[in-house]
PDB file of C-alpha atoms in Angstrom:
ATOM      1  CA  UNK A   1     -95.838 -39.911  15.684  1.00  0.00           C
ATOM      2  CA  UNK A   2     -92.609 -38.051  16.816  1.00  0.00           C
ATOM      3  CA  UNK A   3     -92.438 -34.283  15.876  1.00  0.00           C
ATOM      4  CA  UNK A   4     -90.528 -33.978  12.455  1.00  0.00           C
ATOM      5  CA  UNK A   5     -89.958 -30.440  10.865  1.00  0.00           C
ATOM      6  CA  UNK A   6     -92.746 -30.012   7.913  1.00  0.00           C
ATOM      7  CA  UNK A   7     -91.390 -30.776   4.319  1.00  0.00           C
ATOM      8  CA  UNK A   8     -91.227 -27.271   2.527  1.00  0.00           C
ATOM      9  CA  UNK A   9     -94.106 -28.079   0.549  1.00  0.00           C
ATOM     10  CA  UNK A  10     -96.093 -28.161   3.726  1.00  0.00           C
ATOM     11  CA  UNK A  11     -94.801 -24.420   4.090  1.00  0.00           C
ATOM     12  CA  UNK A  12     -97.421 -21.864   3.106  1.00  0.00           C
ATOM     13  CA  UNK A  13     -97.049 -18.401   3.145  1.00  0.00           C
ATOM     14  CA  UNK A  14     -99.742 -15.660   3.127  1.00  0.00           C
ATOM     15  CA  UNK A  15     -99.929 -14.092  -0.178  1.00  0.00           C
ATOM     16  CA  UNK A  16     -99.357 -10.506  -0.470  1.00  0.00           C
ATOM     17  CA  UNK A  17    -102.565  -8.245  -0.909  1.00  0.00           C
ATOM     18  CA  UNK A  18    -103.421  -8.265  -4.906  1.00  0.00           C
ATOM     19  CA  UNK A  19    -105.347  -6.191  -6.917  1.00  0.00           C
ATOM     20  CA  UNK A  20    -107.253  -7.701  -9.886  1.00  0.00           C
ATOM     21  CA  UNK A  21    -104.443  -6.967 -12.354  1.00  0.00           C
ATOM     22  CA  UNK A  22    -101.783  -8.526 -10.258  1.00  0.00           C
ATOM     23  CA  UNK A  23     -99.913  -5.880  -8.763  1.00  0.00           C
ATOM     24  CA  UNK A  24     -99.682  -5.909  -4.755  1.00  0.00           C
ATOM     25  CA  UNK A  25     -99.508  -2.703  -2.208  1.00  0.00           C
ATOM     26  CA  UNK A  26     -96.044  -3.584  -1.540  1.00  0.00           C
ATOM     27  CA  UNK A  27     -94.757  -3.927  -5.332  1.00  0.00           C
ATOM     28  CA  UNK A  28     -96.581  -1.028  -6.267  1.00  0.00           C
ATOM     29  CA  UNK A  29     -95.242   1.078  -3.030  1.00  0.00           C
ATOM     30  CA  UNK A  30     -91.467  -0.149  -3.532  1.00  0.00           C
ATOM     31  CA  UNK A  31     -91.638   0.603  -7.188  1.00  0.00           C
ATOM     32  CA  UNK A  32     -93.062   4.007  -6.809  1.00  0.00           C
ATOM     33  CA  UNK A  33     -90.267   4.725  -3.844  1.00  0.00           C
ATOM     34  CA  UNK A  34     -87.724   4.437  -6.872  1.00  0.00           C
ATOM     35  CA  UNK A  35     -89.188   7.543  -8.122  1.00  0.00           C
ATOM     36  CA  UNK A  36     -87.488  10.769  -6.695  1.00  0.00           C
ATOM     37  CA  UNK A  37     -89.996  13.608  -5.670  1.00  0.00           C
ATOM     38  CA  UNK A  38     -89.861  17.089  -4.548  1.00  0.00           C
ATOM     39  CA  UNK A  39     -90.783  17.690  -0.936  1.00  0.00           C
ATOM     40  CA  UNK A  40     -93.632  20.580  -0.392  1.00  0.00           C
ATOM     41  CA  UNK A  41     -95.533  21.940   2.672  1.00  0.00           C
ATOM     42  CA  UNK A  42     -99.429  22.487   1.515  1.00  0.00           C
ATOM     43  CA  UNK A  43    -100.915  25.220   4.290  1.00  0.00           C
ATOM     44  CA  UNK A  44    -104.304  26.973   4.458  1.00  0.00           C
ATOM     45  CA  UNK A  45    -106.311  28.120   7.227  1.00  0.00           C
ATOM     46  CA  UNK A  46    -109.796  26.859   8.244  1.00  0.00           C
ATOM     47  CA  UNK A  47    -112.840  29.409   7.466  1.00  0.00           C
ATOM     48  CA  UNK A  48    -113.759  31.471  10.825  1.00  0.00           C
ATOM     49  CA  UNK A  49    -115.885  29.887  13.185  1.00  0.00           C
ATOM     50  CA  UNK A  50    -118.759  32.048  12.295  1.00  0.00           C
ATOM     51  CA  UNK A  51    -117.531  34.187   9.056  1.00  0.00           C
ATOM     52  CA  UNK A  52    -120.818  36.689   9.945  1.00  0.00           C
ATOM     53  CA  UNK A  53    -119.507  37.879  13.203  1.00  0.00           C
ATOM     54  CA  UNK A  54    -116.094  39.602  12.872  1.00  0.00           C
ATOM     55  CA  UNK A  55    -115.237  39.394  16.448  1.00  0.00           C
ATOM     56  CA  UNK A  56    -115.366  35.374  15.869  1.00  0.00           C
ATOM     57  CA  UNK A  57    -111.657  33.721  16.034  1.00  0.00           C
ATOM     58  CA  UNK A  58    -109.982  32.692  12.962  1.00  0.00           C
ATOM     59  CA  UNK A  59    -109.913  29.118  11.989  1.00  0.00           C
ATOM     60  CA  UNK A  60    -106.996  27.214  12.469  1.00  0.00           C
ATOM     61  CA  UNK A  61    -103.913  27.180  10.391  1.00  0.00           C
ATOM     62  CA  UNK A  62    -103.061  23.474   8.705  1.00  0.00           C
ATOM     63  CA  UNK A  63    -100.506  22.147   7.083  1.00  0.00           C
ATOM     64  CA  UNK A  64     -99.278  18.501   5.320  1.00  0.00           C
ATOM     65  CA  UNK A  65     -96.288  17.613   3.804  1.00  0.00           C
ATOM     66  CA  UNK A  66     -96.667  16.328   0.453  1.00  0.00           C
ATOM     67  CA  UNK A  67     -94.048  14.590  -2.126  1.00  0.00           C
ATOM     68  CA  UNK A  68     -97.120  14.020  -5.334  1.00  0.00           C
ATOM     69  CA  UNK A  69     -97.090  17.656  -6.506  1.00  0.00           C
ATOM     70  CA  UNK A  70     -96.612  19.198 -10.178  1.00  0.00           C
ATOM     71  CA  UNK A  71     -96.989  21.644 -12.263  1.00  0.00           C
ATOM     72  CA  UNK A  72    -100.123  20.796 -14.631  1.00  0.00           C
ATOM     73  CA  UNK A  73    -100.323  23.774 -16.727  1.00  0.00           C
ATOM     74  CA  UNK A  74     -98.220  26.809 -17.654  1.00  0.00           C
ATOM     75  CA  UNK A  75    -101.392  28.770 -19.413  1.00  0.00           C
ATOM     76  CA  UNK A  76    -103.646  29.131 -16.807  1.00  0.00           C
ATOM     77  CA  UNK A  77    -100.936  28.194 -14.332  1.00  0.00           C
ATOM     78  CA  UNK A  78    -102.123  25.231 -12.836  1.00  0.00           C
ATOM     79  CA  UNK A  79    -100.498  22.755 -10.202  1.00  0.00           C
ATOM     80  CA  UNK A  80    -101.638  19.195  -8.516  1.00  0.00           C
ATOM     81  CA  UNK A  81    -101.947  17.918  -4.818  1.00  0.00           C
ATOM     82  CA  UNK A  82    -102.507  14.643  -4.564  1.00  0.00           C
ATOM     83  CA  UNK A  83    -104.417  14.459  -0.611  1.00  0.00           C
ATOM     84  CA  UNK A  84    -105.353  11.215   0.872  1.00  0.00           C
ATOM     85  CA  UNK A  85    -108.989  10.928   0.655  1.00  0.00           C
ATOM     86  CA  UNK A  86    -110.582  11.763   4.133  1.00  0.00           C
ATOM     87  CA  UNK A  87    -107.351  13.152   5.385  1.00  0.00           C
ATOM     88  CA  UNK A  88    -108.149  16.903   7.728  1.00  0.00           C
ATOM     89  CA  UNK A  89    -106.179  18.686   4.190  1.00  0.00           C
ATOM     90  CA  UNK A  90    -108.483  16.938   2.339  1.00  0.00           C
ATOM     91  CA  UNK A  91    -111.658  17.695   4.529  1.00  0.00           C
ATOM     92  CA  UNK A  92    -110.478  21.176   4.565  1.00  0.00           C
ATOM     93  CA  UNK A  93    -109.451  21.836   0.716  1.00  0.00           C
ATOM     94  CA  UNK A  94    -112.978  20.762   0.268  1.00  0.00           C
ATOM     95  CA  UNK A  95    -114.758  23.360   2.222  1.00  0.00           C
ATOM     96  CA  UNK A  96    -111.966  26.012   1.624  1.00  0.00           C
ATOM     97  CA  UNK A  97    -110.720  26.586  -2.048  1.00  0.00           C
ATOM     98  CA  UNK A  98    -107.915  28.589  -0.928  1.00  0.00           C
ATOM     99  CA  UNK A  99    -104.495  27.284   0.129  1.00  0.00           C
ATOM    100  CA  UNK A 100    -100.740  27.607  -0.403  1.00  0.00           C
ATOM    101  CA  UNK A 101     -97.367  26.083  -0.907  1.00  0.00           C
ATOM    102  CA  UNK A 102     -94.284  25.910  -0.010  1.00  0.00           C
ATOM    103  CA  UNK A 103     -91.227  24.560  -1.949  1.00  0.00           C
ATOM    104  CA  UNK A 104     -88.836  22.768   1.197  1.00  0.00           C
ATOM    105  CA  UNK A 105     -85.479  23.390   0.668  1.00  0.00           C
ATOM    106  CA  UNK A 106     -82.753  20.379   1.948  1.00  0.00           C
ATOM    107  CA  UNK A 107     -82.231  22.258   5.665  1.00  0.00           C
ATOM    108  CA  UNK A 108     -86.359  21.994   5.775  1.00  0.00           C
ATOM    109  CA  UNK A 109     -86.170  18.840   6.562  1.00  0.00           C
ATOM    110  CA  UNK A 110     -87.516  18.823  10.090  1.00  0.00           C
ATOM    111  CA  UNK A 111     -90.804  20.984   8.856  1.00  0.00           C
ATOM    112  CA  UNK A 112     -91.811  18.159   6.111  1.00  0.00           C
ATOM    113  CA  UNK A 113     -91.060  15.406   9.354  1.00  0.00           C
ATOM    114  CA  UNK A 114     -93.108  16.984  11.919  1.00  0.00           C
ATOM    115  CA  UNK A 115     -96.256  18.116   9.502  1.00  0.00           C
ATOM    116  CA  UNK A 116     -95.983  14.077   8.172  1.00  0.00           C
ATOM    117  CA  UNK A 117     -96.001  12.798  11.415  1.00  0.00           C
ATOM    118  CA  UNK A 118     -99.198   9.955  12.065  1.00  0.00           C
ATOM    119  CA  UNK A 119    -100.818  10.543  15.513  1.00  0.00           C
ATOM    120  CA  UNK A 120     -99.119  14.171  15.362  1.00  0.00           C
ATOM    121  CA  UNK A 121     -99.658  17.370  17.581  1.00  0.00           C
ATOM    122  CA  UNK A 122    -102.535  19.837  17.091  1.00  0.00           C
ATOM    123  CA  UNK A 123    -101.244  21.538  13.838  1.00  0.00           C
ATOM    124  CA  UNK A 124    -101.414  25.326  16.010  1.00  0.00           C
ATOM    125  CA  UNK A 125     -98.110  23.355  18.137  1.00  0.00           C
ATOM    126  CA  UNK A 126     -96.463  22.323  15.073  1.00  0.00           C
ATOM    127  CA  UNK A 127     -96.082  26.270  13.487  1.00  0.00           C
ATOM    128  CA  UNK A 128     -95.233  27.507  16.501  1.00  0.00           C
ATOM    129  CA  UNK A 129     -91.132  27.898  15.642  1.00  0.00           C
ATOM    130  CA  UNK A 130     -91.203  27.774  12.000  1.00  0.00           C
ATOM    131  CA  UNK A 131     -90.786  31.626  10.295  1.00  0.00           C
ATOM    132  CA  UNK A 132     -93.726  31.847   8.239  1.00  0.00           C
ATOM    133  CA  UNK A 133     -95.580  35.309   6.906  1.00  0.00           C
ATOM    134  CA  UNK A 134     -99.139  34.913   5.981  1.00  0.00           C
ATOM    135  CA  UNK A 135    -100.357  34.881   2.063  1.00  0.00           C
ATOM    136  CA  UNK A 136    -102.309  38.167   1.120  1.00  0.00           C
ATOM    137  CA  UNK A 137    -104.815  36.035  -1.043  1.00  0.00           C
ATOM    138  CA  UNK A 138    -104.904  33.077   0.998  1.00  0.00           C
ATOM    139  CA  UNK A 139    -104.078  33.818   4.363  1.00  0.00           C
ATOM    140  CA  UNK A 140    -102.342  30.573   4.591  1.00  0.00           C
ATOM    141  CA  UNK A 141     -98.639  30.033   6.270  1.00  0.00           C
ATOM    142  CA  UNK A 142     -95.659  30.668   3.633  1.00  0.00           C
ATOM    143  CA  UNK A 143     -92.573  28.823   5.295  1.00  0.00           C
ATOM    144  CA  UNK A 144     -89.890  31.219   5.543  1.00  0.00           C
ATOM    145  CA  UNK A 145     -86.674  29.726   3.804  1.00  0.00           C
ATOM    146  CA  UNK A 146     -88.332  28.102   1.306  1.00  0.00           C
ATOM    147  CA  UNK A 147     -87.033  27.773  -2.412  1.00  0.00           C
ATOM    148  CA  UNK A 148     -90.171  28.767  -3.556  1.00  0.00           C
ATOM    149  CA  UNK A 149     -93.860  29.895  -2.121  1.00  0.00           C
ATOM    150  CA  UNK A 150     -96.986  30.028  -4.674  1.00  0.00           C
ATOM    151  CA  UNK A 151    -100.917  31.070  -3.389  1.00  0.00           C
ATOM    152  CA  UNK A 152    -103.782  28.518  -5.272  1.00  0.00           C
ATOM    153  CA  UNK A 153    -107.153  28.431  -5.520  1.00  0.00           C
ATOM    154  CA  UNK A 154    -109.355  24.949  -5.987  1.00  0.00           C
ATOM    155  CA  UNK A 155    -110.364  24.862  -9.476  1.00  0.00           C
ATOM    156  CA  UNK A 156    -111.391  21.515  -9.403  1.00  0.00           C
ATOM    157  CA  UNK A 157    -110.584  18.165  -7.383  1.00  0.00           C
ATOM    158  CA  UNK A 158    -110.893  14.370  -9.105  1.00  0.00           C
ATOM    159  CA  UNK A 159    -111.085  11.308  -6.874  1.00  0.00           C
ATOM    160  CA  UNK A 160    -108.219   8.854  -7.904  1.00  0.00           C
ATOM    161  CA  UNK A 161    -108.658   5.569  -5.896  1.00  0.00           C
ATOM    162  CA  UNK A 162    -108.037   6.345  -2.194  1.00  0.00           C
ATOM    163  CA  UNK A 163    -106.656   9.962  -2.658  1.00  0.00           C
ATOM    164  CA  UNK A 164    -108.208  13.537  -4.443  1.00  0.00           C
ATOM    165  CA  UNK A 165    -106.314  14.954  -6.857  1.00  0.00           C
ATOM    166  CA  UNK A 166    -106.888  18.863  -6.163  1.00  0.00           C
ATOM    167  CA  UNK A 167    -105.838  21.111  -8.769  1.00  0.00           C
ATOM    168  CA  UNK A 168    -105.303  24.442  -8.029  1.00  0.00           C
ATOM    169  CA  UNK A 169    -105.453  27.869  -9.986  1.00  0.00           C
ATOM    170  CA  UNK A 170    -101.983  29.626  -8.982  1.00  0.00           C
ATOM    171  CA  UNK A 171    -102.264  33.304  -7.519  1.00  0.00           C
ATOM    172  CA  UNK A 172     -99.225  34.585  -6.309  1.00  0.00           C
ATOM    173  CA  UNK A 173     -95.448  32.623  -6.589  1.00  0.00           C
ATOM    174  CA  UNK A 174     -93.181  34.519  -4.373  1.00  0.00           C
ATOM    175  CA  UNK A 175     -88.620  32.865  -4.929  1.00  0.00           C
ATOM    176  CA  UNK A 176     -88.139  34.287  -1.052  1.00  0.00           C
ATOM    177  CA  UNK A 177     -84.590  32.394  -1.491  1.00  0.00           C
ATOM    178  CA  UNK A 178     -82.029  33.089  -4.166  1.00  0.00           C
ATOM    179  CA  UNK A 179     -80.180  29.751  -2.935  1.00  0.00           C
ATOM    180  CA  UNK A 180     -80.275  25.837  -1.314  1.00  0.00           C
ATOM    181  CA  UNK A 181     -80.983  23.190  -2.748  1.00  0.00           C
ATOM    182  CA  UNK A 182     -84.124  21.307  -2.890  1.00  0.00           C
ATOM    183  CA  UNK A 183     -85.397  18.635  -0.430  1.00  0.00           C
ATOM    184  CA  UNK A 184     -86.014  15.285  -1.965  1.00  0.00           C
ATOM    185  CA  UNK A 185     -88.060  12.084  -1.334  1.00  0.00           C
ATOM    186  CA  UNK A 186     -86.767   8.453  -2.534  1.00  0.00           C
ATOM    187  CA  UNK A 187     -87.128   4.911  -1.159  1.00  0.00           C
ATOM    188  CA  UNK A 188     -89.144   6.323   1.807  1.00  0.00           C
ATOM    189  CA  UNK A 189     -86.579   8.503   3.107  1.00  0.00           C
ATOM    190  CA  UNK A 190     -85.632  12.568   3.006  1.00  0.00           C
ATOM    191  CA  UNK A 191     -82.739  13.126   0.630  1.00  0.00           C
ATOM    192  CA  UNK A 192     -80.317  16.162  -0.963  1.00  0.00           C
ATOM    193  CA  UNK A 193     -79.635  16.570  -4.281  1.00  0.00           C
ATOM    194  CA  UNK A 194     -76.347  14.956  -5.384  1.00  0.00           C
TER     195      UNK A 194
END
């Protein structure tokens, strides 16, 4: 039998994954892309190695960039981090209820790229030239520049699926810059307003 192109209905095509209602990783991902988010840096800093001894080194500082925060609560203040389950901020805001944030403004860019990097550097590399002071509840990093800086503490975290929803009690909230405009997320890429 010669070779003769298949007829299209001898085409198949792998189906995209589906969850039991219908709605596949890829439509869900491209529809939530449409929705513009705020772009945040979430920092803490690991316990010390052995909090008894004094002379024992600090932990390390972390960070992750993070587009699924908001403000849950205005009395108690109250904001949400949504962490992907198993992920080192997620590992870490589960042994340490203290952490911070950092509201990226548009020339920020490059800090939410390199702390949302897969496969990145050791996160002690990736501070190293970004102005930061320390919180004086949290001891976390508080990017310097930033629209906006606020101190939390855990007050309770809800698995969602394949991420933890941490919501946090907020401490301090420091507006270290009177202008700039914010740094957005939509359709997978870094945006300005306007």
């Amino acid at each position: 039998m010669p070779n003769t192109p298949a007829t299209p209905s001898a085409i198949t095509s792998v189906p995209a994954a589906r969850h039991a209602e219908g709605v596949s990783n890829d439509e869900f991902r491209a529809a939530m892309s449409r929705l513009a988010s705020g772009v945040v840096l979430v920092t803490a800093q690991e316990p010390p190695l052995d909090p008894d001894d004094p002379r024992a080194p600090a932990g390390e500082d972390a960070g992750m960039t993070a587009t699924a925060f908001l403000s849950v609560s205005l009395d108690p203040p109250l904001v949400l981090v949504s962490l992907r389950e198993g992920s080192r901020m997620d590992d870490l805001l589960d042994e340490q209820p203290l952490w911070a944030v950092s509201v990226l403004s548009e020339s920020q860019r490059h800090i939410a790229g390199r702390f949302a990097m897969k496969g990145r550097l050791s996160d002690r590399l990736l501070f190293e030239d970004i102005p930061y002071v320390r919180g004086e509840y949290t001891g976390a990093p508080l990017v310097g520049g930033a629209l906006a800086t606020l101190e939390c503490r855990t007050e309770q975290r809800v698995t969602a699926g394949d991420h933890t929803l941490v919501i946090g009690r907020v401490l301090t909230v420091r507006l270290p810059s009177a202008g700039g405009e914010p740094l957005m997320y939509f359709r997978g890429r870094y945006r300005q307003l306007g």
